[in-house]
């Protein structure tokens, strides 16, 4: 028997493990039909239904698509991811992982990969529906696509962290639906997803402005707007991209702190 | 250095003492069984050793490391076989085993492990479609894929049919023969007797006896009972020298229905956990 532990080869790096986990997460995700129907295609379906009612002109289609993509990625990152962590705790995934040399960082990277890919697929589906049914125009300048990329990334990371942090509040997937959906639905209302934020009373608008959803949607509207003149329709009268980065960055930090303090590998660890 | 060393381990849940001062030493390469009824504190103790639960008090060293502070290197040397997981349902057996192999520096060959646990025919099946027994064998596969030095098996055969249990025992013996240290909990006496080099009986959160399956609770030195049929009734003689007693008896002719028994592990066990 060899007990010379020093000669053991090195363990795989957390990043490599994280990507491997991401692959496995994606495989499991896309093999479940409920995910394809209810998560990935939901924004596209909503776009189709609500768009038919609300969208009367080209500019409105642009704004509506932007908000729906924003709401969609927050749904996958915050609600979907939070629920999946609760599910992982319930079905023993987390307990099993805890017993292996896989660090939490890799688990989280795997989740982020899952959210990134599924959100992108979701946004692409929505864009297709928008283009076919509502003559949606995709941005043409590199500048706009760069804005899309960072708003998307920062939004996904911040909301994923908050989703993982809140997963500690739910003991089972049964109770988790409430924990995640309630704040999400309220925020959708406060953040100008379905109604323009400028139509809300000042106090509610202020509350919505504390949370990521408003900023992600506003960032996407800046990307999809036919021209920058549409910024006057925002509550502040401008796209406020700097502030968007600031708020999302702050939520990323808050999320990191919360995850570090509240994350539980199992319901019985204490 | 012992694989496991525990001194004065305690753990309470809301004032209820689940583990009340346990001492344990498991040598490297040993198969050690913790035998005890439901609620004895087996899972609590094992999960503390695995680093899955916090403890209230006592010293614990597993492969030279305090489980509360064990890092990645330490975890890579452990094999933990879960009791009731239902994860990875949509992966195939092969995908799951391969995926977990990727976590380790020097894993076993996934195909070999699938074969070792007898799931070769199910390698392409989705994990969610496995029967209970097959699922548990997959749990073992995932537990040993990293070539662990120490394997924890918490009531591994609960709910198995007799044939599945025998197969599982064969698997544990193979691992033990390779030099793997094994800590096993069970409430089946025959399992402890078949597999363990040493046994500790846990009852009410305390170890009430410890020894080899043969000597547990003074079993090896206990008086034997010589029993035979004479004059329409059974006569029982308790003696420390049964051969002598029988020789004595034989002088008066062949005694009918003669048996010599010592307390079985079950007798000793039931006495201990009273
Ligand atoms: N997470 C927990 N919370 C509260 N009580 C628990 C918990 N886990 C175990 N117990 C209690 O501790 C005692 C020992 O349980 P356990 O370690 O599971 O025993 P065993 O595995 O030997 O059946 C039991 O009385 C059980 O009800
Ligand atoms: Mg138990």
XYZ file of C-alpha atoms and ligand atoms in Angstrom:
572
model
C 0.000 0.000 0.000
C 1.342 3.412 -0.881
C 0.662 6.074 1.685
C 3.089 8.626 0.296
C 0.507 11.366 -0.089
C 3.079 13.842 -1.325
C 3.498 11.896 -4.549
C -0.203 12.044 -5.403
C -0.817 14.020 -8.573
C -2.453 17.410 -8.090
C -6.236 17.714 -7.960
C -7.909 19.328 -10.988
C -8.218 23.121 -10.746
C -11.498 24.636 -9.477
C -12.076 26.259 -12.866
C -11.699 22.992 -14.764
C -14.022 21.257 -12.326
C -16.463 24.150 -12.625
C -16.611 23.806 -16.393
C -17.052 20.041 -16.074
C -19.912 20.675 -13.671
C -21.389 23.183 -16.083
C -21.384 20.532 -18.810
C -23.109 18.053 -16.562
C -25.627 20.657 -15.341
C -26.504 21.589 -18.924
C -26.928 17.972 -19.862
C -29.320 17.408 -16.978
C -31.149 20.677 -17.617
C -31.830 20.138 -21.282
C -32.896 16.541 -20.732
C -35.836 17.698 -18.634
C -38.713 18.706 -20.817
C -40.306 20.895 -18.148
C -37.228 23.113 -18.294
C -37.495 23.513 -22.033
C -41.186 24.319 -21.907
C -41.496 26.429 -18.786
C -38.124 28.114 -18.458
C -36.380 28.414 -21.784
C -39.351 29.186 -23.985
C -41.411 31.171 -21.481
C -40.164 34.663 -22.407
C -40.719 33.902 -26.088
C -44.257 32.716 -25.383
C -44.960 35.760 -23.201
C -43.581 37.993 -25.918
C -45.926 36.396 -28.385
C -49.004 36.661 -26.156
C -48.468 40.026 -24.506
C -46.818 41.504 -27.570
C -49.900 40.796 -29.619
C -51.913 42.856 -27.151
C -49.482 45.678 -26.375
C -47.208 46.137 -29.339
C -48.766 48.552 -31.808
C -45.618 50.106 -33.276
C -42.016 49.191 -34.051
C -40.481 51.149 -31.162
C -42.722 49.378 -28.673
C -41.606 45.967 -29.948
C -37.981 46.947 -29.325
C -38.678 48.094 -25.765
C -40.874 45.147 -24.960
C -38.367 42.593 -26.257
C -35.605 44.215 -24.197
C -37.661 44.066 -21.001
C -38.696 40.476 -21.657
C -35.081 39.382 -22.137
C -34.191 41.145 -18.900
C -37.039 39.514 -17.004
C -36.178 36.172 -18.599
C -32.551 36.060 -17.550
C -33.465 37.119 -14.042
C -36.011 34.374 -13.944
C -33.403 31.766 -14.931
C -30.666 33.162 -12.723
C -32.592 34.168 -9.622
C -35.688 31.942 -9.576
C -34.435 28.984 -11.613
C -30.995 28.808 -10.068
C -32.252 29.359 -6.520
C -34.750 26.550 -6.971
C -32.121 24.260 -8.455
C -29.855 24.764 -5.441
C -32.737 23.888 -3.129
C -33.353 20.844 -5.333
C -29.678 19.875 -5.118
C -29.907 20.015 -1.359
C -33.090 17.966 -1.346
C -32.014 15.164 -3.692
C -28.558 14.692 -2.173
C -26.485 16.287 -4.950
C -24.954 18.791 -2.555
C -24.294 16.195 0.097
C -22.559 13.979 -2.432
C -20.485 16.879 -3.754
C -19.550 17.857 -0.209
C -17.960 14.442 0.175
C -15.732 14.917 -2.866
C -12.747 17.210 -3.411
C -14.922 19.555 -5.481
C -14.848 23.079 -3.972
C -17.905 25.318 -3.696
C -16.406 27.662 -6.288
C -16.632 24.914 -8.917
C -20.220 24.168 -8.000
C -21.047 27.848 -8.444
C -19.138 28.120 -11.730
C -21.163 25.149 -12.966
C -24.378 26.928 -12.047
C -23.263 30.129 -13.756
C -22.445 28.198 -16.926
C -25.914 26.659 -16.782
C -27.602 30.045 -16.345
C -25.500 31.709 -19.061
C -26.201 29.093 -21.665
C -29.876 28.603 -20.853
C -30.449 32.390 -20.736
C -28.741 32.846 -24.077
C -30.874 30.145 -25.656
C -33.903 31.800 -24.078
C -32.953 35.249 -25.399
C -32.269 33.828 -28.856
C -35.693 32.152 -28.967
C -37.322 35.394 -27.934
C -35.391 37.301 -30.566
C -36.560 34.858 -33.228
C -40.193 35.302 -32.172
C -39.666 39.069 -32.121
C -38.123 39.146 -35.568
C -40.682 36.874 -37.178
C -43.813 38.260 -35.560
C -43.005 41.868 -34.613
C -40.225 42.892 -37.016
C -37.803 43.195 -34.123
C -34.498 44.767 -35.158
C -31.277 43.545 -33.569
C -28.689 46.189 -32.735
C -26.073 46.652 -35.427
C -23.261 48.515 -33.673
C -20.495 46.756 -31.788
C -20.968 49.271 -29.027
C -24.518 48.115 -28.348
C -23.499 44.473 -28.365
C -20.748 45.197 -25.859
C -23.309 46.864 -23.599
C -25.530 43.815 -24.036
C -22.635 41.535 -23.080
C -21.712 43.289 -19.854
C -25.263 43.954 -18.698
C -26.085 40.319 -19.405
C -22.993 38.980 -17.611
C -23.187 41.221 -14.604
C -26.939 40.682 -14.314
C -26.570 36.906 -14.467
C -23.759 36.823 -11.922
C -25.404 39.193 -9.437
C -28.783 37.478 -9.611
C -27.270 33.996 -9.472
C -25.450 34.900 -6.281
C -28.625 36.268 -4.718
C -30.531 33.185 -5.839
C -27.956 30.891 -4.208
C -27.989 33.019 -1.053
C -31.789 32.901 -0.772
C -31.763 29.132 -1.300
C -30.778 28.888 2.362
C -34.237 30.162 3.318
C -36.097 27.271 1.714
C -36.066 23.844 3.314
C -37.622 22.073 0.351
C -38.496 22.658 -3.283
C -42.138 22.894 -2.218
C -41.559 26.011 -0.136
C -38.892 27.338 -2.485
C -41.366 28.338 -5.207
C -42.823 30.954 -2.878
C -39.494 32.214 -1.618
C -38.303 32.944 -5.142
C -41.418 33.760 -7.112
C -42.922 36.291 -4.750
C -40.018 38.762 -4.866
C -39.621 38.119 -8.580
C -43.231 38.946 -9.445
C -43.240 42.030 -7.243
C -39.981 43.215 -8.784
C -41.285 42.704 -12.296
C -44.075 45.111 -11.424
C -41.759 47.643 -9.767
C -39.070 47.474 -12.403
C -40.936 48.434 -15.524
C -41.137 45.048 -17.177
C -44.828 45.168 -18.002
C -45.595 48.803 -17.291
C -43.216 51.682 -17.956
C -41.521 52.636 -14.721
C -42.342 56.271 -15.363
C -46.016 55.349 -14.969
C -45.441 54.226 -11.361
C -45.714 56.480 -8.305
C -42.358 57.878 -7.233
C -42.175 55.802 -4.024
C -42.647 52.458 -5.808
C -40.211 53.500 -8.502
C -37.601 54.223 -5.854
C -38.103 50.809 -4.266
C -37.697 49.108 -7.652
C -34.509 51.068 -8.273
C -32.776 49.299 -5.411
C -32.947 45.931 -7.179
C -31.118 44.520 -10.201
C -34.106 43.789 -12.435
C -34.823 47.427 -13.252
C -31.222 48.059 -14.232
C -30.879 44.961 -16.357
C -34.071 45.814 -18.257
C -33.039 49.431 -18.671
C -29.623 48.356 -19.917
C -31.233 46.091 -22.499
C -33.628 48.831 -23.569
C -30.597 51.018 -24.257
C -29.320 48.223 -26.504
C -32.549 47.574 -28.372
C -33.894 51.136 -28.659
C -34.164 52.246 -32.286
C -32.132 55.307 -31.346
C -30.847 56.884 -28.157
C -33.633 59.470 -28.240
C -35.853 56.884 -26.559
C -33.900 57.393 -23.355
C -36.249 60.243 -22.511
C -38.917 57.621 -21.836
C -36.933 56.231 -18.911
C -37.780 57.497 -15.439
C -34.466 59.363 -15.257
C -34.620 60.551 -18.847
C -31.341 58.828 -19.715
C -29.945 55.256 -19.981
C -27.825 55.659 -16.802
C -25.397 52.924 -17.868
C -22.811 53.962 -15.277
C -25.349 53.615 -12.513
C -26.435 50.252 -13.911
C -22.887 48.949 -13.600
C -22.673 50.351 -10.088
C -25.922 48.806 -8.840
C -25.261 45.412 -10.413
C -21.690 45.466 -9.111
C -22.962 46.276 -5.623
C -25.419 43.375 -5.765
C -22.608 41.057 -6.846
C -20.665 42.026 -3.733
C -23.754 41.709 -1.515
C -24.481 38.332 -3.102
C -20.946 37.088 -2.470
C -21.099 38.117 1.180
C -24.544 36.559 1.645
C -23.526 33.299 -0.029
C -20.397 33.044 2.082
C -22.442 33.547 5.243
C -25.573 31.561 4.544
C -24.716 28.691 2.230
C -25.615 25.234 3.602
C -24.549 21.953 2.016
C -27.359 20.052 3.710
C -30.377 20.527 5.945
C -28.741 18.591 8.784
C -25.222 19.971 8.930
C -25.724 21.596 12.338
C -1.191 6.272 12.797
C -4.739 4.989 12.978
C -7.137 5.808 10.165
C -9.719 6.994 12.692
C -9.232 8.135 16.249
C -12.154 9.459 18.290
C -12.145 10.500 21.937
C -15.157 11.671 23.927
C -17.303 12.550 20.918
C -20.594 14.225 21.834
C -23.480 15.630 19.857
C -26.931 16.754 20.990
C -29.984 17.814 19.019
C -32.113 20.343 20.872
C -31.051 18.938 24.219
C -31.387 15.303 23.152
C -28.013 13.545 23.438
C -27.592 11.560 20.223
C -23.917 10.776 20.806
C -22.824 10.719 24.435
C -19.070 10.241 24.641
C -17.822 7.841 21.993
C -14.236 6.582 21.757
C -13.155 4.766 18.632
C -9.925 3.564 17.031
C -9.858 2.111 13.562
C -6.528 0.878 12.211
C -5.507 1.316 8.595
C -6.670 -1.534 6.420
C -9.244 -2.642 8.967
C -12.948 -3.301 8.354
C -14.700 -1.882 11.384
C -18.429 -2.272 11.978
C -20.536 -0.077 14.231
C -23.493 -2.183 15.168
C -26.553 -0.667 16.776
C -30.327 -0.375 16.683
C -32.179 2.478 15.005
C -31.585 5.776 16.738
C -28.362 4.590 18.399
C -26.407 7.487 16.910
C -24.651 5.655 14.061
C -25.455 8.114 11.282
C -24.731 11.090 13.507
C -21.313 9.690 14.435
C -20.406 8.706 10.898
C -21.468 12.035 9.435
C -19.328 13.854 11.976
C -16.355 11.737 10.857
C -17.173 12.502 7.216
C -17.220 16.230 7.914
C -20.926 16.460 7.101
C -22.079 17.497 10.574
C -20.676 19.692 13.299
C -19.900 18.088 16.647
C -20.454 19.485 20.114
C -17.356 18.073 21.779
C -14.550 15.569 21.724
C -11.470 14.948 19.639
C -11.747 13.490 16.177
C -8.999 12.622 13.763
C -9.723 11.020 10.389
C -6.629 10.203 8.325
C -4.790 12.572 10.626
C -7.130 15.516 10.032
C -9.943 17.038 12.090
C -13.023 16.593 9.848
C -14.288 20.051 10.799
C -11.200 21.442 9.063
C -10.719 18.937 6.254
C -9.825 20.435 2.878
C -9.883 19.153 -0.693
C -6.809 16.917 -0.301
C -8.384 15.252 2.698
C -11.739 14.732 0.991
C -10.033 13.188 -1.998
C -8.875 10.326 0.237
C -12.358 9.565 1.555
C -15.086 7.538 -0.066
C -18.526 8.419 1.193
C -21.409 6.215 0.140
C -24.695 8.055 0.497
C -27.736 6.421 2.025
C -30.705 8.022 0.297
C -29.638 10.286 -2.558
C -31.835 10.573 -5.658
C -29.545 12.916 -7.580
C -28.320 12.770 -11.184
C -31.602 11.201 -12.324
C -31.292 12.232 -15.962
C -27.648 11.243 -16.414
C -26.754 7.731 -17.478
C -24.809 5.509 -15.101
C -21.713 5.853 -17.256
C -21.998 9.641 -17.480
C -22.395 9.950 -13.715
C -19.431 7.712 -12.912
C -17.227 9.449 -15.484
C -18.240 12.870 -14.248
C -17.348 12.060 -10.646
C -14.078 10.439 -11.744
C -13.091 13.881 -13.051
C -13.030 15.303 -9.524
C -10.018 13.266 -8.480
C -6.325 13.381 -9.225
C -5.930 9.648 -9.707
C -9.355 8.048 -10.136
C -10.095 4.426 -10.895
C -11.123 3.540 -14.407
C -14.874 4.298 -14.656
C -15.585 1.184 -16.742
C -13.802 -0.994 -14.203
C -15.771 0.501 -11.349
C -19.074 0.057 -13.183
C -18.109 -3.554 -13.702
C -16.980 -3.979 -10.104
C -20.378 -2.913 -8.756
C -22.168 -5.051 -11.326
C -23.812 -2.303 -13.368
C -22.226 -3.027 -16.740
C -25.567 -3.912 -18.266
C -27.066 -0.706 -16.919
C -24.213 1.569 -18.003
C -26.374 3.313 -20.592
C -29.509 3.489 -18.453
C -30.628 6.770 -16.925
C -29.916 6.840 -13.208
C -33.564 7.687 -12.486
C -34.666 4.344 -13.952
C -32.510 2.158 -11.663
C -34.053 -0.077 -9.010
C -33.313 0.623 -5.366
C -30.534 -1.946 -5.200
C -28.952 -0.776 -8.438
C -29.104 2.805 -7.251
C -27.200 1.836 -4.098
C -24.572 0.096 -6.164
C -24.150 3.285 -8.159
C -23.737 5.135 -4.857
C -20.925 2.735 -4.027
C -19.381 3.265 -7.465
C -19.393 7.028 -6.924
C -17.997 6.510 -3.422
C -14.987 4.492 -4.562
C -14.249 6.107 -7.939
C -11.574 8.349 -6.386
C -9.514 5.398 -5.068
C -10.227 6.301 -1.427
C -8.050 5.206 1.476
C -11.050 5.143 3.794
C -14.614 4.258 2.864
C -17.703 5.024 4.941
C -20.712 2.766 4.485
C -23.735 3.790 6.532
C -26.233 0.917 6.607
C -25.344 0.020 3.040
C -27.619 -3.011 2.651
C -30.802 -1.827 4.341
C -33.670 -2.859 2.082
C -31.618 -5.311 -0.004
C -32.901 -8.769 -0.825
C -30.685 -11.637 0.402
C -28.966 -12.129 -2.944
C -28.190 -8.439 -3.385
C -26.814 -8.410 0.145
C -24.464 -11.307 -0.579
C -23.232 -9.578 -3.736
C -22.670 -6.413 -1.803
C -20.682 -8.241 0.837
C -18.482 -9.630 -1.906
C -17.828 -6.108 -3.100
C -16.897 -4.891 0.386
C -14.541 -7.855 0.797
C -12.857 -7.002 -2.522
C -12.295 -3.420 -1.373
C -10.961 -4.612 1.962
C -8.613 -7.043 0.221
C -7.149 -4.095 -1.696
C -6.197 -2.519 1.621
C -9.013 0.019 1.872
C -10.013 0.922 5.412
C -13.761 0.548 5.839
C -16.066 1.936 8.493
C -19.433 0.276 8.210
C -22.593 0.783 10.214
C -25.312 -1.796 10.283
C -28.104 -3.171 12.361
C -27.651 -6.611 10.871
C -25.587 -8.954 13.008
C -24.785 -11.334 10.192
C -23.410 -8.430 8.192
C -21.060 -7.390 10.974
C -20.045 -11.002 11.488
C -19.411 -11.590 7.764
C -17.430 -8.447 7.063
C -15.857 -6.895 10.112
C -12.457 -7.435 11.638
C -13.719 -5.606 14.696
C -17.139 -4.524 15.912
C -18.340 -1.864 18.314
C -21.882 -1.968 19.638
C -23.456 1.471 19.886
C -26.577 1.933 21.960
C -28.083 5.172 23.214
C -25.118 7.140 21.904
C -22.532 5.095 23.812
C -20.265 2.228 22.885
C -21.334 -0.616 25.125
C -18.966 -3.296 23.822
C -16.101 -3.668 21.412
C -14.140 -6.584 20.042
C -13.850 -9.053 17.205
C -17.147 -10.635 16.152
C -15.959 -13.848 17.873
C -15.066 -12.327 21.190
C -17.645 -9.573 21.464
C -19.189 -9.263 24.899
C -17.007 -12.084 26.247
C -18.638 -14.479 23.823
C -15.578 -16.637 23.237
C -15.019 -17.283 26.945
C -18.654 -17.656 27.869
C -19.855 -20.990 29.212
C -21.143 -23.411 26.641
C -24.478 -25.129 27.023
C -24.607 -28.887 26.541
C -28.128 -30.048 25.877
C -29.558 -33.517 25.385
C -32.774 -35.471 25.678
C -33.050 -37.807 28.647
C -36.018 -39.450 30.378
C -38.630 -37.546 28.361
C -37.145 -34.056 28.919
C -34.242 -31.852 27.839
C -31.355 -31.463 30.208
C -29.076 -28.425 29.907
C -25.660 -28.214 31.474
C -23.707 -24.949 31.453
C -19.999 -25.638 31.482
C -16.656 -24.159 30.604
C -15.398 -27.607 29.566
C -18.040 -29.058 27.242
C -15.769 -31.794 25.831
C -15.196 -33.180 29.277
C -18.920 -33.075 30.063
C -19.760 -34.937 26.869
C -17.097 -37.580 27.528
C -18.656 -38.067 30.947
C -22.134 -38.418 29.410
C -20.948 -40.825 26.730
C -19.932 -43.346 29.332
C -23.640 -43.994 29.989
C -24.406 -44.483 26.311
C -25.086 -42.134 23.393
C -27.144 -39.111 24.599
C -30.122 -38.287 22.359
C -30.280 -34.954 20.407
C -26.949 -33.792 21.801
C -25.968 -30.161 21.055
C -23.272 -27.816 22.308
C -23.973 -24.101 21.924
C -22.311 -20.886 22.887
C -24.145 -17.560 23.050
C -24.617 -16.395 19.474
C -23.643 -12.890 18.441
C -27.344 -12.182 18.512
C -27.682 -13.329 22.137
C -24.753 -11.159 23.158
C -26.015 -8.211 21.147
C -29.560 -8.321 22.475
C -28.155 -8.504 25.996
C -25.898 -5.494 25.308
C -28.473 -3.135 23.854
C -31.066 -3.799 26.543
N -30.884 16.265 12.265
C -31.414 15.815 13.410
N -32.178 16.616 14.172
C -32.708 16.182 15.330
N -32.530 14.948 15.837
C -31.786 14.087 15.127
C -31.186 14.472 13.877
N -30.494 13.417 13.396
C -30.657 12.426 14.291
N -31.423 12.815 15.334
C -31.768 11.985 16.518
O -30.564 11.533 17.082
C -30.662 10.162 17.431
C -29.609 9.347 16.692
O -29.937 9.349 15.303
P -29.023 8.685 14.201
O -27.632 9.166 14.370
O -29.659 8.917 12.901
O -29.100 7.142 14.598
P -28.929 5.822 13.723
O -28.223 6.171 12.479
O -28.133 4.913 14.611
O -30.299 5.282 13.483
C -32.094 9.750 17.131
O -32.820 9.855 18.325
C -32.539 10.749 16.117
O -33.923 10.962 16.198
Mg -28.782 5.858 10.444
